[in-house]
mmCIF file of C-alpha atoms in Angstrom:
data_model
loop_
_atom_site.group_PDB
_atom_site.id
_atom_site.type_symbol
_atom_site.label_atom_id
_atom_site.label_comp_id
_atom_site.label_asym_id
_atom_site.label_seq_id
_atom_site.Cartn_x
_atom_site.Cartn_y
_atom_site.Cartn_z
ATOM 1 C CA MET A 293 -19.357 35.964 64.097
ATOM 2 C CA THR A 294 -18.567 33.824 61.015
ATOM 3 C CA TRP A 295 -15.802 34.560 58.498
ATOM 4 C CA HIS A 296 -18.154 36.168 55.986
ATOM 5 C CA THR A 297 -19.755 38.511 58.520
ATOM 6 C CA THR A 298 -16.535 39.775 60.071
ATOM 7 C CA ARG A 299 -14.837 43.033 59.028
ATOM 8 C CA LEU A 300 -13.529 42.851 55.441
ATOM 9 C CA ALA A 301 -11.064 44.973 53.481
ATOM 10 C CA ALA A 302 -12.001 44.663 49.804
ATOM 11 C CA PHE A 303 -8.901 45.330 47.697
ATOM 12 C CA ASP A 304 -8.321 45.737 43.971
ATOM 13 C CA LEU A 305 -5.770 47.261 41.612
ATOM 14 C CA GLU A 306 -5.965 48.186 37.952
ATOM 15 C CA THR A 307 -2.546 48.313 36.352
ATOM 16 C CA THR A 308 -0.465 48.802 33.220
ATOM 17 C CA GLY A 309 -0.322 45.057 32.565
ATOM 18 C CA VAL A 310 -0.200 41.595 34.109
ATOM 19 C CA ASP A 311 3.484 41.302 35.040
ATOM 20 C CA VAL A 312 3.784 41.810 38.799
ATOM 21 C CA GLU A 313 7.528 42.419 38.487
ATOM 22 C CA GLN A 314 7.381 45.173 35.876
ATOM 23 C CA ASP A 315 3.899 46.684 35.683
ATOM 24 C CA ARG A 316 2.590 49.650 37.658
ATOM 25 C CA ILE A 317 -0.512 50.682 39.567
ATOM 26 C CA VAL A 318 -2.947 52.930 37.705
ATOM 27 C CA THR A 319 -5.939 52.856 40.056
ATOM 28 C CA ALA A 320 -6.535 51.278 43.455
ATOM 29 C CA ALA A 321 -9.349 50.741 45.935
ATOM 30 C CA VAL A 322 -9.398 49.657 49.571
ATOM 31 C CA ILE A 323 -12.881 49.418 51.069
ATOM 32 C CA GLY A 324 -13.528 48.508 54.689
ATOM 33 C CA LEU A 325 -16.989 47.027 55.149
ATOM 34 C CA GLY A 326 -19.042 44.635 57.233
ATOM 35 C CA GLY A 327 -18.514 43.544 60.785
ATOM 36 C CA GLY A 328 -21.156 45.931 62.068
ATOM 37 C CA ALA A 329 -19.069 49.032 61.327
ATOM 38 C CA PRO A 330 -19.576 51.812 58.738
ATOM 39 C CA THR A 331 -18.205 51.363 55.219
ATOM 40 C CA GLU A 332 -14.956 53.216 54.498
ATOM 41 C CA GLN A 333 -14.180 53.626 50.787
ATOM 42 C CA HIS A 334 -10.767 54.777 49.587
ATOM 43 C CA GLU A 335 -9.829 55.159 45.915
ATOM 44 C CA TRP A 336 -6.745 56.415 44.112
ATOM 45 C CA ILE A 337 -5.576 57.193 40.611
ATOM 46 C CA ALA A 338 -1.849 57.311 39.934
ATOM 47 C CA ASP A 339 0.380 58.670 37.234
ATOM 48 C CA PRO A 340 2.406 55.468 36.815
ATOM 49 C CA GLY A 341 5.317 57.301 35.243
ATOM 50 C CA ILE A 342 5.221 55.135 32.129
ATOM 51 C CA GLU A 343 2.915 54.814 29.140
ATOM 52 C CA ILE A 344 -0.278 52.865 29.794
ATOM 53 C CA PRO A 345 -0.556 50.287 26.975
ATOM 54 C CA ALA A 346 -3.660 50.353 24.823
ATOM 55 C CA GLU A 347 -4.468 46.800 25.949
ATOM 56 C CA ALA A 348 -4.611 47.923 29.588
ATOM 57 C CA THR A 349 -6.651 51.011 28.743
ATOM 58 C CA ALA A 350 -9.137 48.772 26.933
ATOM 59 C CA VAL A 351 -9.754 46.998 30.255
ATOM 60 C CA HIS A 352 -9.922 49.851 32.782
ATOM 61 C CA HIS A 353 -10.450 52.822 30.412
ATOM 62 C CA ILE A 354 -7.669 54.968 31.924
ATOM 63 C CA THR A 355 -5.384 56.532 29.314
ATOM 64 C CA THR A 356 -1.850 57.778 29.809
ATOM 65 C CA GLU A 357 -3.041 61.349 29.280
ATOM 66 C CA TYR A 358 -5.843 61.038 31.843
ATOM 67 C CA ALA A 359 -3.533 59.506 34.445
ATOM 68 C CA ARG A 360 -0.956 62.263 33.941
ATOM 69 C CA GLU A 361 -3.577 64.970 34.322
ATOM 70 C CA HIS A 362 -5.592 63.531 37.207
ATOM 71 C CA GLY A 363 -3.291 61.096 38.959
ATOM 72 C CA LYS A 364 -1.099 61.632 41.986
ATOM 73 C CA PRO A 365 2.611 60.757 41.766
ATOM 74 C CA ALA A 366 3.003 56.987 41.777
ATOM 75 C CA HIS A 367 5.119 56.836 44.937
ATOM 76 C CA VAL A 368 2.484 58.798 46.873
ATOM 77 C CA VAL A 369 -0.320 56.477 45.766
ATOM 78 C CA VAL A 370 1.679 53.334 46.489
ATOM 79 C CA ASP A 371 2.507 54.558 49.985
ATOM 80 C CA GLN A 372 -1.095 55.557 50.732
ATOM 81 C CA VAL A 373 -2.578 52.302 49.403
ATOM 82 C CA ALA A 374 -0.168 50.196 51.471
ATOM 83 C CA GLU A 375 -0.777 52.321 54.565
ATOM 84 C CA GLU A 376 -4.574 52.106 54.289
ATOM 85 C CA LEU A 377 -4.523 48.371 53.643
ATOM 86 C CA VAL A 378 -2.314 47.854 56.706
ATOM 87 C CA ALA A 379 -4.600 50.074 58.801
ATOM 88 C CA GLN A 380 -7.579 47.918 57.837
ATOM 89 C CA ILE A 381 -5.715 44.683 58.589
ATOM 90 C CA ALA A 382 -4.391 45.996 61.907
ATOM 91 C CA GLY A 383 -7.980 46.905 62.777
ATOM 92 C CA GLY A 384 -8.979 43.271 62.385
ATOM 93 C CA ALA A 385 -10.121 43.176 58.747
ATOM 94 C CA THR A 386 -9.629 40.229 56.406
ATOM 95 C CA VAL A 387 -8.419 41.147 52.908
ATOM 96 C CA VAL A 388 -10.906 40.160 50.200
ATOM 97 C CA GLY A 389 -10.451 40.152 46.435
ATOM 98 C CA HIS A 390 -10.368 38.142 43.239
ATOM 99 C CA ASN A 391 -6.962 36.576 42.533
ATOM 100 C CA VAL A 392 -5.528 38.491 45.497
ATOM 101 C CA PRO A 393 -1.907 37.273 45.091
ATOM 102 C CA TYR A 394 -1.596 39.330 41.914
ATOM 103 C CA ASP A 395 -2.619 42.557 43.673
ATOM 104 C CA LEU A 396 -0.610 41.943 46.846
ATOM 105 C CA THR A 397 2.541 40.952 44.973
ATOM 106 C CA LEU A 398 2.355 43.893 42.588
ATOM 107 C CA LEU A 399 1.845 46.271 45.529
ATOM 108 C CA ASP A 400 4.900 44.727 47.190
ATOM 109 C CA ARG A 401 7.018 45.334 44.081
ATOM 110 C CA GLU A 402 5.785 48.904 43.805
ATOM 111 C CA CYS A 403 6.789 49.546 47.418
ATOM 112 C CA ARG A 404 10.251 48.177 46.689
ATOM 113 C CA ARG A 405 10.506 50.193 43.470
ATOM 114 C CA TYR A 406 10.066 53.435 45.405
ATOM 115 C CA GLU A 407 12.074 52.251 48.428
ATOM 116 C CA LEU A 408 9.014 52.324 50.670
ATOM 117 C CA PRO A 409 8.244 49.909 53.513
ATOM 118 C CA THR A 410 6.548 46.812 52.136
ATOM 119 C CA LEU A 411 3.249 45.426 53.365
ATOM 120 C CA HIS A 412 5.077 42.900 55.547
ATOM 121 C CA ASP A 413 7.400 45.604 56.896
ATOM 122 C CA ARG A 414 4.407 47.678 57.937
ATOM 123 C CA LEU A 415 2.451 44.760 59.381
ATOM 124 C CA GLY A 416 5.220 43.466 61.610
ATOM 125 C CA ASP A 417 3.682 40.699 63.722
ATOM 126 C CA VAL A 418 0.097 41.470 62.657
ATOM 127 C CA PRO A 419 -1.221 38.436 60.710
ATOM 128 C CA LEU A 420 -2.390 38.859 57.118
ATOM 129 C CA HIS A 421 -5.521 36.831 56.354
ATOM 130 C CA VAL A 422 -7.050 36.661 52.896
ATOM 131 C CA LEU A 423 -10.314 35.438 51.367
ATOM 132 C CA ASP A 424 -9.825 34.951 47.629
ATOM 133 C CA THR A 425 -13.033 34.518 45.635
ATOM 134 C CA ARG A 426 -11.252 32.604 42.894
ATOM 135 C CA VAL A 427 -9.825 30.018 45.291
ATOM 136 C CA LEU A 428 -12.980 29.679 47.385
ATOM 137 C CA ASP A 429 -15.158 29.246 44.296
ATOM 138 C CA GLN A 430 -12.777 26.753 42.696
ATOM 139 C CA TYR A 431 -12.901 24.609 45.831
ATOM 140 C CA GLY A 432 -16.602 25.020 46.599
ATOM 141 C CA LEU A 433 -17.909 24.441 43.057
ATOM 142 C CA PRO A 434 -15.022 22.617 41.380
ATOM 143 C CA PHE A 435 -16.552 21.586 38.066
ATOM 144 C CA ARG A 436 -17.804 24.349 35.798
ATOM 145 C CA LYS A 437 -17.562 24.845 32.065
ATOM 146 C CA ARG A 438 -16.734 28.169 30.485
ATOM 147 C CA PRO A 439 -19.950 30.128 29.847
ATOM 148 C CA SER A 440 -18.563 30.987 26.397
ATOM 149 C CA GLU A 441 -15.346 30.974 24.401
ATOM 150 C CA THR A 442 -14.584 34.509 25.585
ATOM 151 C CA GLN A 443 -15.654 34.156 29.232
ATOM 152 C CA GLY A 444 -13.713 32.001 31.648
ATOM 153 C CA ALA A 445 -15.241 29.729 34.261
ATOM 154 C CA ARG A 446 -13.564 31.603 37.148
ATOM 155 C CA GLN A 447 -13.730 35.185 35.948
ATOM 156 C CA LEU A 448 -15.279 37.691 38.338
ATOM 157 C CA VAL A 449 -18.237 38.217 36.020
ATOM 158 C CA THR A 450 -18.876 34.462 35.951
ATOM 159 C CA LEU A 451 -18.855 34.265 39.742
ATOM 160 C CA ALA A 452 -21.308 37.148 39.913
ATOM 161 C CA GLN A 453 -23.621 35.212 37.613
ATOM 162 C CA VAL A 454 -23.242 31.931 39.505
ATOM 163 C CA TYR A 455 -24.028 33.563 42.853
ATOM 164 C CA GLU A 456 -26.833 35.652 41.306
ATOM 165 C CA LEU A 457 -25.373 39.111 41.773
ATOM 166 C CA GLU A 458 -26.203 41.892 39.356
ATOM 167 C CA TRP A 459 -23.299 42.742 37.050
ATOM 168 C CA THR A 460 -22.969 46.141 35.364
ATOM 169 C CA GLU A 461 -20.505 45.814 32.512
ATOM 170 C CA SER A 462 -20.020 49.562 32.149
ATOM 171 C CA GLU A 463 -18.706 49.735 35.729
ATOM 172 C CA ALA A 464 -16.694 46.505 35.693
ATOM 173 C CA HIS A 465 -12.897 46.764 35.962
ATOM 174 C CA GLY A 466 -13.230 49.899 38.001
ATOM 175 C CA CYS A 467 -11.326 49.160 41.214
ATOM 176 C CA ALA A 468 -14.128 50.017 43.613
ATOM 177 C CA TYR A 469 -16.681 48.024 41.620
ATOM 178 C CA ASP A 470 -14.514 44.907 41.377
ATOM 179 C CA ALA A 471 -13.467 45.126 45.041
ATOM 180 C CA LEU A 472 -17.071 45.431 46.218
ATOM 181 C CA MET A 473 -18.187 42.631 43.914
ATOM 182 C CA SER A 474 -15.529 40.366 45.413
ATOM 183 C CA ALA A 475 -16.796 41.170 48.903
ATOM 184 C CA ARG A 476 -20.377 40.448 47.867
ATOM 185 C CA ILE A 477 -19.340 37.113 46.342
ATOM 186 C CA VAL A 478 -17.476 36.163 49.531
ATOM 187 C CA TYR A 479 -20.614 36.979 51.500
ATOM 188 C CA ARG A 480 -22.760 34.786 49.229
ATOM 189 C CA ILE A 481 -20.279 31.908 49.447
ATOM 190 C CA GLY A 482 -20.264 32.315 53.225
ATOM 191 C CA GLN A 483 -24.047 32.229 53.383
ATOM 192 C CA LEU A 484 -24.095 28.956 51.418
ATOM 193 C CA ALA A 485 -21.267 27.504 53.513
ATOM 194 C CA HIS A 486 -23.248 28.038 56.696
ATOM 195 C CA MET A 487 -26.560 26.835 55.245
ATOM 196 C CA ARG A 488 -27.907 23.283 55.224
ATOM 197 C CA ARG A 489 -27.315 21.666 51.830
ATOM 198 C CA ILE A 490 -30.999 20.879 51.580
ATOM 199 C CA ASP A 491 -31.687 24.611 51.682
ATOM 200 C CA TRP A 492 -29.247 25.519 48.894
ATOM 201 C CA PRO A 493 -30.730 27.016 45.707
ATOM 202 C CA GLU A 494 -31.348 24.379 43.053
ATOM 203 C CA ARG A 495 -28.574 25.708 40.790
ATOM 204 C CA ILE A 496 -26.059 25.098 43.601
ATOM 205 C CA LYS A 497 -27.556 21.961 45.100
ATOM 206 C CA PHE A 498 -27.167 19.984 41.878
ATOM 207 C CA HIS A 499 -23.792 21.369 40.895
ATOM 208 C CA ARG A 500 -21.374 18.516 40.262
ATOM 209 C CA LYS A 501 -19.503 17.712 43.512
ATOM 210 C CA ALA A 502 -20.476 20.944 45.243
ATOM 211 C CA GLN A 503 -18.647 21.154 48.565
ATOM 212 C CA LEU A 504 -19.344 24.654 49.808
ATOM 213 C CA HIS A 505 -20.527 23.163 53.108
ATOM 214 C CA HIS A 506 -16.897 22.265 53.888
ATOM 215 C CA LEU A 507 -16.170 25.988 54.212
ATOM 216 C CA GLY A 508 -18.552 26.393 57.124
ATOM 217 C CA GLY A 509 -17.473 26.390 60.746
ATOM 218 C CA LEU A 510 -13.900 27.499 60.039
ATOM 219 C CA SER A 511 -12.182 30.503 61.554
ATOM 220 C CA VAL A 512 -10.641 33.119 59.265
ATOM 221 C CA ALA A 513 -7.160 31.805 60.122
ATOM 222 C CA GLU A 514 -8.192 28.205 59.373
ATOM 223 C CA LEU A 515 -9.784 29.175 56.065
ATOM 224 C CA HIS A 516 -6.702 31.183 55.102
ATOM 225 C CA ALA A 517 -4.530 28.111 55.734
ATOM 226 C CA ARG A 518 -6.854 25.894 53.680
ATOM 227 C CA GLN A 519 -6.681 28.318 50.766
ATOM 228 C CA ILE A 520 -2.898 27.977 50.678
ATOM 229 C CA GLU A 521 -3.386 24.245 50.080
ATOM 230 C CA TRP A 522 -6.178 24.736 47.547
ATOM 231 C CA ALA A 523 -4.297 27.433 45.620
ATOM 232 C CA ALA A 524 -1.417 25.020 45.104
ATOM 233 C CA GLY A 525 -3.947 22.516 43.793
ATOM 234 C CA LEU A 526 -5.025 24.984 41.097
ATOM 235 C CA GLU A 527 -1.811 24.255 39.215
ATOM 236 C CA ALA A 528 -3.289 21.105 37.677
ATOM 237 C CA HIS A 529 -6.336 23.090 36.582
ATOM 238 C CA PHE A 530 -4.252 25.823 34.946
ATOM 239 C CA ARG A 531 -2.091 23.266 33.140
ATOM 240 C CA LYS A 532 -5.099 22.106 31.158
ATOM 241 C CA THR A 533 -4.656 25.220 29.033
ATOM 242 C CA ASN A 534 -1.002 26.027 29.766
ATOM 243 C CA PRO A 535 1.213 22.956 30.329
ATOM 244 C CA GLU A 536 3.934 25.133 31.887
ATOM 245 C CA ALA A 537 1.690 26.967 34.371
ATOM 246 C CA VAL A 538 3.075 27.137 37.900
ATOM 247 C CA VAL A 539 1.211 28.239 41.040
ATOM 248 C CA ASP A 540 3.524 29.756 43.606
ATOM 249 C CA ARG A 541 3.351 27.981 46.965
ATOM 250 C CA SER A 542 3.979 31.201 48.904
ATOM 251 C CA TRP A 543 0.338 32.317 48.559
ATOM 252 C CA PRO A 544 -0.932 34.996 48.980
ATOM 253 C CA LEU A 545 2.179 37.113 48.348
ATOM 254 C CA ARG A 546 5.099 35.929 46.269
ATOM 255 C CA PRO A 547 8.412 36.819 47.948
ATOM 256 C CA LEU A 548 10.956 38.642 45.816
ATOM 257 C CA GLU A 549 13.472 35.830 45.938
ATOM 258 C CA ALA A 550 10.908 33.419 44.483
ATOM 259 C CA SER A 551 10.228 35.652 41.451
#
């Protein structure tokens, strides 16, 4: 069984902002799929205990009032999300998502905020392996221009377009939708990685310096280790637009002392 056909745990959070140290979970999804077993879909909505900024609501469409009325207490959601994610990992699943370090680190900080066991506490000696669509795509198809001034080259929607997956804008930024899309993108990348280059679709075959074939034949553990190296290499890419950008070397979860 190759890394894209093994059991996956698609994971995504929607939050009050982009600061992993201060922002809170609003919605979450953990979806176990693939590997020849039935799909298990788990979703949550939390009352984060603080106001949800208008900028965040514009992305995921959850207002403060809606979260207060329909959401569970934040500490309950955080505990359940961490517990389900650990259950999937302990069952042999690989965590899949888009820019996974953001979600894992924010979940870690939420656990600490409510004095709950962290992901690492719960996992013990069970290894955490991650497949990050952003890192895999950046390595496999390294040169890509922005589709437009408002759409980035490595956004989830862009990856869906590149790998020819249908994108429904009205459902995007819902946790379950984004998590499943990440899993589908990983599957497509895996298919290409284990395919002869001559058989690649034309749009991929003639992509500048395409190297998806280098992802084939690796175990999940080997690919996880490679992503740590490649994620560090993204720093130069990010500094093209932000000269002070820094990529944390502790991928895929930033330890508290490094924050």
